[in-house]
Amino acid sequence: MMSQKPSAIVTGAGSGIGRAIALRLAADGYAVLVNDLSEDRALSVASEIVEAGGAATAVAGDVARPEDVAVVHAAAVAAHGDVALLVNNAGIAHQAAFEHLEVGDFDRMFAVHVRGNFLMTKAVLPSMLARGEGVIINIASQLGQIGGIELVHYSGAKAAIIGMTKSLAREVSSRGVRVNAVAPGPINTPLVQGLSAEWQERKKRELPLGRFGEPDEVAATVAFLASPAASLFVGQTLGPNSGDVML
Ligand code: NAP
């Protein structure tokens, strides 16, 4: 029988921030479609949710591939009903000096972050507009606001997500769909733990708060933006970033 809980999709939810968002939304009463590239990781997070008494379904898929996006969306609707909340979180990290940046690195970065965001949003938006309600939350990065050395492709993709968030919010908010972005600073996830120890130590010293964020602190921002308490937030980019960027 179909669950009565509102239906949410979280992409890239097998690890790090996406996992924390999926767990938090499930605890807040959503039935969560846990997507990840890796089926094992998606299943493991979905099991964690179910074992804690929540509702979740795992579906592997690449958000940059239209056929995978169709499968993820159809599975969410079949298991949990029309999608009330989409969190576009899937992302990859890659760093290279501009002279060494290959077109393939650039294309993959934009495929996962920008094309993936576009395809997932295209999938869920028609039914949100038909129902006159829905929430879309895009995980950007503070590097999309301030740029980053050896991160032209990553920062560019994240800046594109912020621009897409603002444009779509202008287009659809009067029809009941709220679109916002979250631009985290450094967060303790495999993505950041893969960077050099020197970089991590230097970065911590620079932060007003003196520490990286934890994934559940980003999830708290997402939970807020998803909630009716955020009814006036439209096209905004919130920054859980340890004070690194103050706008
Ligand atoms: P993470 O631990 O590496 O998690 C990202 C997840 O997304 C991984 O499980 C990854 O799978 C999955 N994924 C990658 N490409 C995908 C695709 N095409 N389709 C579906 N899933 C895909 O990274 P994270 O730190 O939690 O990052 C989550 C999001 O936050 C990203 O958008 C990232 O850019 C953003 N962010 C992170 C930080 C930070 O400091 N950690 C700061 C600002 C923004 P694989 O591991 O198999 O690739």
Tab-separated table of C-alpha atoms and ligand atoms in Angstrom:
chain	number	residue	atom	x	y	z
A	1	MET	CA	0.000	0.000	0.000
A	2	MET	CA	1.241	3.483	-0.848
A	3	SER	CA	2.671	5.410	2.081
A	4	GLN	CA	0.777	8.488	3.286
A	5	LYS	CA	4.004	10.319	3.995
A	6	PRO	CA	5.084	13.076	1.604
A	7	SER	CA	7.399	11.731	-1.066
A	8	ALA	CA	10.972	13.026	-1.324
A	9	ILE	CA	13.878	12.245	-3.638
A	10	VAL	CA	17.466	12.821	-2.506
A	11	THR	CA	20.115	12.274	-5.189
A	12	GLY	CA	23.618	11.130	-4.297
A	13	ALA	CA	22.235	10.015	-0.939
A	14	GLY	CA	24.508	7.019	-0.440
A	15	SER	CA	27.219	9.084	1.240
A	16	GLY	CA	28.093	12.276	3.109
A	17	ILE	CA	25.666	15.184	2.961
A	18	GLY	CA	23.056	13.347	0.871
A	19	ARG	CA	22.940	10.471	3.362
A	20	ALA	CA	22.464	12.915	6.245
A	21	ILE	CA	19.706	14.707	4.323
A	22	ALA	CA	17.922	11.427	3.580
A	23	LEU	CA	18.098	10.346	7.259
A	24	ARG	CA	16.886	13.740	8.484
A	25	LEU	CA	13.994	13.955	6.007
A	26	ALA	CA	12.919	10.415	6.910
A	27	ALA	CA	13.000	11.371	10.604
A	28	ASP	CA	10.891	14.436	9.724
A	29	GLY	CA	8.245	12.173	8.195
A	30	TYR	CA	9.083	11.958	4.496
A	31	ALA	CA	9.159	8.737	2.529
A	32	VAL	CA	12.546	9.002	0.850
A	33	LEU	CA	13.766	7.730	-2.501
A	34	VAL	CA	17.473	7.229	-1.837
A	35	ASN	CA	19.367	7.569	-5.117
A	36	ASP	CA	23.085	7.010	-5.590
A	37	LEU	CA	25.431	5.859	-8.333
A	38	SER	CA	26.234	2.892	-6.135
A	39	GLU	CA	23.360	0.470	-5.545
A	40	ASP	CA	25.022	-0.946	-2.424
A	41	ARG	CA	25.323	2.473	-0.802
A	42	ALA	CA	21.773	3.476	-1.730
A	43	LEU	CA	20.474	0.198	-0.273
A	44	SER	CA	22.511	0.628	2.882
A	45	VAL	CA	21.091	4.127	3.573
A	46	ALA	CA	17.545	3.017	2.733
A	47	SER	CA	17.949	0.069	5.153
A	48	GLU	CA	19.226	2.417	7.860
A	49	ILE	CA	16.055	4.503	7.431
A	50	VAL	CA	13.725	1.499	7.468
A	51	GLU	CA	15.462	0.017	10.522
A	52	ALA	CA	14.892	3.345	12.304
A	53	GLY	CA	11.155	3.059	11.522
A	54	GLY	CA	11.078	5.311	8.467
A	55	ALA	CA	10.066	4.767	4.838
A	56	ALA	CA	12.654	4.557	2.077
A	57	THR	CA	13.325	3.013	-1.312
A	58	ALA	CA	16.763	2.683	-2.899
A	59	VAL	CA	17.342	3.184	-6.618
A	60	ALA	CA	20.772	3.329	-8.241
A	61	GLY	CA	21.173	5.676	-11.170
A	62	ASP	CA	23.263	8.406	-12.754
A	63	VAL	CA	21.458	11.756	-12.564
A	64	ALA	CA	23.219	12.842	-15.759
A	65	ARG	CA	21.465	10.097	-17.778
A	66	PRO	CA	17.852	10.796	-18.805
A	67	GLU	CA	16.951	7.101	-18.803
A	68	ASP	CA	18.247	6.686	-15.220
A	69	VAL	CA	16.414	9.824	-14.093
A	70	ALA	CA	13.171	8.431	-15.540
A	71	VAL	CA	13.673	5.208	-13.546
A	72	VAL	CA	14.435	7.091	-10.300
A	73	HIS	CA	11.401	9.337	-10.699
A	74	ALA	CA	9.048	6.482	-11.646
A	75	ALA	CA	10.249	4.449	-8.646
A	76	ALA	CA	9.642	7.347	-6.266
A	77	VAL	CA	6.109	7.881	-7.571
A	78	ALA	CA	5.312	4.155	-7.532
A	79	ALA	CA	6.627	3.644	-3.991
A	80	HIS	CA	5.716	6.907	-2.279
A	81	GLY	CA	3.403	8.952	-4.544
A	82	ASP	CA	3.927	12.213	-6.444
A	83	VAL	CA	7.142	13.895	-5.392
A	84	ALA	CA	6.644	16.709	-2.877
A	85	LEU	CA	10.346	17.448	-2.319
A	86	LEU	CA	13.386	17.061	-4.552
A	87	VAL	CA	16.892	17.544	-3.168
A	88	ASN	CA	19.454	17.766	-5.973
A	89	ASN	CA	22.559	16.750	-4.032
A	90	ALA	CA	24.558	14.348	-6.236
A	91	GLY	CA	28.016	15.691	-6.861
A	92	ILE	CA	31.616	14.875	-7.591
A	93	ALA	CA	34.911	16.489	-6.650
A	94	HIS	CA	37.870	17.012	-8.946
A	95	GLN	CA	40.670	19.502	-8.805
A	96	ALA	CA	43.067	20.543	-11.574
A	97	ALA	CA	44.986	23.654	-12.570
A	98	PHE	CA	43.232	25.269	-15.521
A	99	GLU	CA	46.132	24.436	-17.897
A	100	HIS	CA	45.661	20.750	-17.038
A	101	LEU	CA	41.900	20.700	-17.019
A	102	GLU	CA	40.685	18.351	-19.779
A	103	VAL	CA	37.460	18.884	-21.652
A	104	GLY	CA	36.302	15.494	-20.368
A	105	ASP	CA	36.741	16.643	-16.723
A	106	PHE	CA	34.821	19.810	-17.516
A	107	ASP	CA	32.004	17.958	-19.288
A	108	ARG	CA	31.610	15.365	-16.498
A	109	MET	CA	31.515	18.088	-13.833
A	110	PHE	CA	28.764	19.933	-15.667
A	111	ALA	CA	26.969	16.682	-16.526
A	112	VAL	CA	26.615	15.545	-12.918
A	113	HIS	CA	25.938	18.914	-11.288
A	114	VAL	CA	24.151	20.976	-13.947
A	115	ARG	CA	22.638	18.485	-16.390
A	116	GLY	CA	21.732	16.208	-13.462
A	117	ASN	CA	19.983	19.061	-11.690
A	118	PHE	CA	18.172	20.007	-14.916
A	119	LEU	CA	17.021	16.455	-15.669
A	120	MET	CA	15.833	15.657	-12.140
A	121	THR	CA	13.993	18.968	-11.893
A	122	LYS	CA	12.367	18.418	-15.308
A	123	ALA	CA	11.146	15.039	-14.071
A	124	VAL	CA	9.419	16.238	-10.899
A	125	LEU	CA	8.243	19.731	-11.831
A	126	PRO	CA	5.177	18.940	-14.005
A	127	SER	CA	3.347	17.124	-11.208
A	128	MET	CA	4.364	19.770	-8.662
A	129	LEU	CA	2.915	22.485	-10.912
A	130	ALA	CA	-0.214	20.427	-11.558
A	131	ARG	CA	-0.741	20.087	-7.793
A	132	GLY	CA	0.265	23.692	-7.128
A	133	GLU	CA	2.818	22.699	-4.482
A	134	GLY	CA	6.322	21.397	-4.162
A	135	VAL	CA	9.803	22.183	-2.907
A	136	ILE	CA	13.098	21.890	-4.767
A	137	ILE	CA	16.402	22.319	-2.923
A	138	ASN	CA	19.660	22.439	-4.850
A	139	ILE	CA	22.963	21.724	-3.132
A	140	ALA	CA	25.425	24.241	-4.519
A	141	SER	CA	28.682	25.267	-2.765
A	142	GLN	CA	30.215	28.437	-1.441
A	143	LEU	CA	32.808	27.899	-4.191
A	144	GLY	CA	30.047	28.803	-6.648
A	145	GLN	CA	29.897	32.183	-4.884
A	146	ILE	CA	33.592	32.963	-4.374
A	147	GLY	CA	35.429	30.629	-6.776
A	148	GLY	CA	38.294	28.317	-5.914
A	149	ILE	CA	41.818	27.713	-7.175
A	150	GLU	CA	42.035	24.709	-9.533
A	151	LEU	CA	38.260	24.481	-9.382
A	152	VAL	CA	37.089	26.382	-12.477
A	153	HIS	CA	34.851	23.497	-13.528
A	154	TYR	CA	33.498	22.786	-10.006
A	155	SER	CA	32.944	26.457	-9.117
A	156	GLY	CA	31.433	27.122	-12.538
A	157	ALA	CA	29.001	24.237	-12.166
A	158	LYS	CA	28.003	25.338	-8.663
A	159	ALA	CA	27.536	28.962	-9.809
A	160	ALA	CA	25.315	27.621	-12.597
A	161	ILE	CA	23.199	25.829	-9.976
A	162	ILE	CA	22.742	29.082	-8.045
A	163	GLY	CA	21.669	30.862	-11.249
A	164	MET	CA	19.295	28.045	-12.169
A	165	THR	CA	17.818	28.158	-8.656
A	166	LYS	CA	17.091	31.887	-8.929
A	167	SER	CA	15.652	31.653	-12.438
A	168	LEU	CA	13.399	28.691	-11.729
A	169	ALA	CA	12.269	30.284	-8.464
A	170	ARG	CA	11.237	33.421	-10.372
A	171	GLU	CA	9.397	31.266	-12.886
A	172	VAL	CA	7.429	28.906	-10.655
A	173	SER	CA	7.095	30.284	-7.119
A	174	SER	CA	3.765	31.992	-7.880
A	175	ARG	CA	2.492	28.529	-8.907
A	176	GLY	CA	3.270	26.995	-5.518
A	177	VAL	CA	6.725	25.538	-6.076
A	178	ARG	CA	9.509	26.901	-3.854
A	179	VAL	CA	13.055	26.598	-5.170
A	180	ASN	CA	16.125	27.400	-3.048
A	181	ALA	CA	19.777	26.469	-2.829
A	182	VAL	CA	22.190	25.568	-0.038
A	183	ALA	CA	25.853	26.535	-0.427
A	184	PRO	CA	27.835	24.660	2.240
A	185	GLY	CA	31.382	25.468	3.281
A	186	PRO	CA	33.785	22.603	4.021
A	187	ILE	CA	31.853	19.665	5.477
A	188	ASN	CA	33.359	16.465	6.906
A	189	THR	CA	32.519	13.997	4.132
A	190	PRO	CA	34.556	11.626	1.951
A	191	LEU	CA	34.653	14.425	-0.645
A	192	VAL	CA	36.603	16.750	1.693
A	193	GLN	CA	38.492	13.994	3.529
A	194	GLY	CA	40.053	13.180	0.135
A	195	LEU	CA	41.817	16.585	0.084
A	196	SER	CA	45.340	16.932	1.522
A	197	ALA	CA	45.850	17.095	5.309
A	198	GLU	CA	47.742	20.407	4.842
A	199	TRP	CA	44.793	21.937	3.024
A	200	GLN	CA	42.366	20.718	5.708
A	201	GLU	CA	44.452	22.150	8.577
A	202	ARG	CA	44.985	25.508	6.825
A	203	LYS	CA	41.290	25.753	5.953
A	204	LYS	CA	40.195	25.053	9.540
A	205	ARG	CA	42.447	27.849	10.810
A	206	GLU	CA	40.839	30.283	8.329
A	207	LEU	CA	37.292	29.540	9.436
A	208	PRO	CA	35.716	31.932	11.986
A	209	LEU	CA	34.109	28.890	13.617
A	210	GLY	CA	37.440	27.004	13.588
A	211	ARG	CA	35.963	23.735	12.385
A	212	PHE	CA	34.380	22.075	9.363
A	213	GLY	CA	30.669	21.411	9.364
A	214	GLU	CA	29.111	17.998	9.837
A	215	PRO	CA	26.704	16.558	7.250
A	216	ASP	CA	23.758	16.709	9.665
A	217	GLU	CA	24.304	20.468	10.049
A	218	VAL	CA	23.708	20.860	6.304
A	219	ALA	CA	20.736	18.499	6.554
A	220	ALA	CA	19.254	20.844	9.180
A	221	THR	CA	19.347	23.711	6.658
A	222	VAL	CA	17.654	21.513	4.069
A	223	ALA	CA	15.002	20.440	6.600
A	224	PHE	CA	14.308	24.100	7.336
A	225	LEU	CA	14.007	25.050	3.645
A	226	ALA	CA	11.686	22.086	3.097
A	227	SER	CA	9.420	23.126	5.956
A	228	PRO	CA	6.515	25.608	6.026
A	229	ALA	CA	8.726	27.768	8.300
A	230	ALA	CA	10.655	28.678	5.119
A	231	SER	CA	7.555	29.881	3.252
A	232	LEU	CA	9.145	33.267	2.449
A	233	PHE	CA	12.420	31.815	1.161
A	234	VAL	CA	12.340	31.936	-2.636
A	235	GLY	CA	15.428	31.628	-4.864
A	236	GLN	CA	17.734	32.052	-1.865
A	237	THR	CA	21.124	30.483	-1.304
A	238	LEU	CA	21.649	29.668	2.384
A	239	GLY	CA	25.209	29.219	3.620
A	240	PRO	CA	25.953	26.676	6.380
A	241	ASN	CA	29.672	27.429	6.009
A	242	SER	CA	31.338	27.978	9.439
A	243	GLY	CA	31.475	31.709	8.638
A	244	ASP	CA	33.849	31.231	5.697
A	245	VAL	CA	31.688	33.305	3.342
A	246	MET	CA	29.475	36.097	4.674
A	247	LEU	CA	27.095	37.635	2.144
B	1	NAP	P1	30.154	12.500	-1.223
B	1	NAP	O1	30.286	12.006	0.168
B	1	NAP	O2	31.170	12.124	-2.246
B	1	NAP	O3	28.695	12.104	-1.740
B	1	NAP	C1	28.248	12.377	-3.046
B	1	NAP	C2	27.434	11.201	-3.508
B	1	NAP	O4	26.892	11.517	-4.815
B	1	NAP	C3	28.305	9.949	-3.671
B	1	NAP	O5	27.668	8.840	-3.076
B	1	NAP	C4	28.402	9.828	-5.170
B	1	NAP	O6	28.612	8.524	-5.629
B	1	NAP	C5	27.063	10.364	-5.617
B	1	NAP	N1	27.077	10.687	-7.028
B	1	NAP	C6	28.115	11.187	-7.750
B	1	NAP	N2	27.768	11.337	-9.032
B	1	NAP	C7	26.481	10.920	-9.126
B	1	NAP	C8	25.572	10.810	-10.201
B	1	NAP	N3	25.929	11.159	-11.442
B	1	NAP	N4	24.322	10.334	-9.964
B	1	NAP	C9	23.959	9.962	-8.719
B	1	NAP	N5	24.787	10.032	-7.655
B	1	NAP	C10	26.034	10.508	-7.850
B	1	NAP	O7	30.114	14.091	-1.268
B	1	NAP	P2	29.423	15.171	-0.294
B	1	NAP	O8	30.509	15.954	0.295
B	1	NAP	O9	28.389	14.542	0.557
B	1	NAP	O10	28.740	16.100	-1.412
B	1	NAP	C11	27.330	16.181	-1.590
B	1	NAP	C12	27.025	17.467	-2.329
B	1	NAP	O11	27.455	18.576	-1.519
B	1	NAP	C13	27.762	17.619	-3.655
B	1	NAP	O12	26.912	18.241	-4.596
B	1	NAP	C14	28.927	18.515	-3.297
B	1	NAP	O13	29.423	19.201	-4.428
B	1	NAP	C15	28.272	19.424	-2.284
B	1	NAP	N6	29.183	20.117	-1.381
B	1	NAP	C16	30.021	19.426	-0.552
B	1	NAP	C17	30.841	20.136	0.314
B	1	NAP	C18	31.785	19.451	1.256
B	1	NAP	O14	32.613	20.139	1.867
B	1	NAP	N7	31.708	18.159	1.462
B	1	NAP	C19	30.837	21.540	0.310
B	1	NAP	C20	29.972	22.205	-0.544
B	1	NAP	C21	29.150	21.478	-1.387
B	1	NAP	P3	30.156	8.072	-5.940
B	1	NAP	O15	30.912	8.204	-4.655
B	1	NAP	O16	30.002	6.699	-6.448
B	1	NAP	O17	30.689	9.053	-6.974
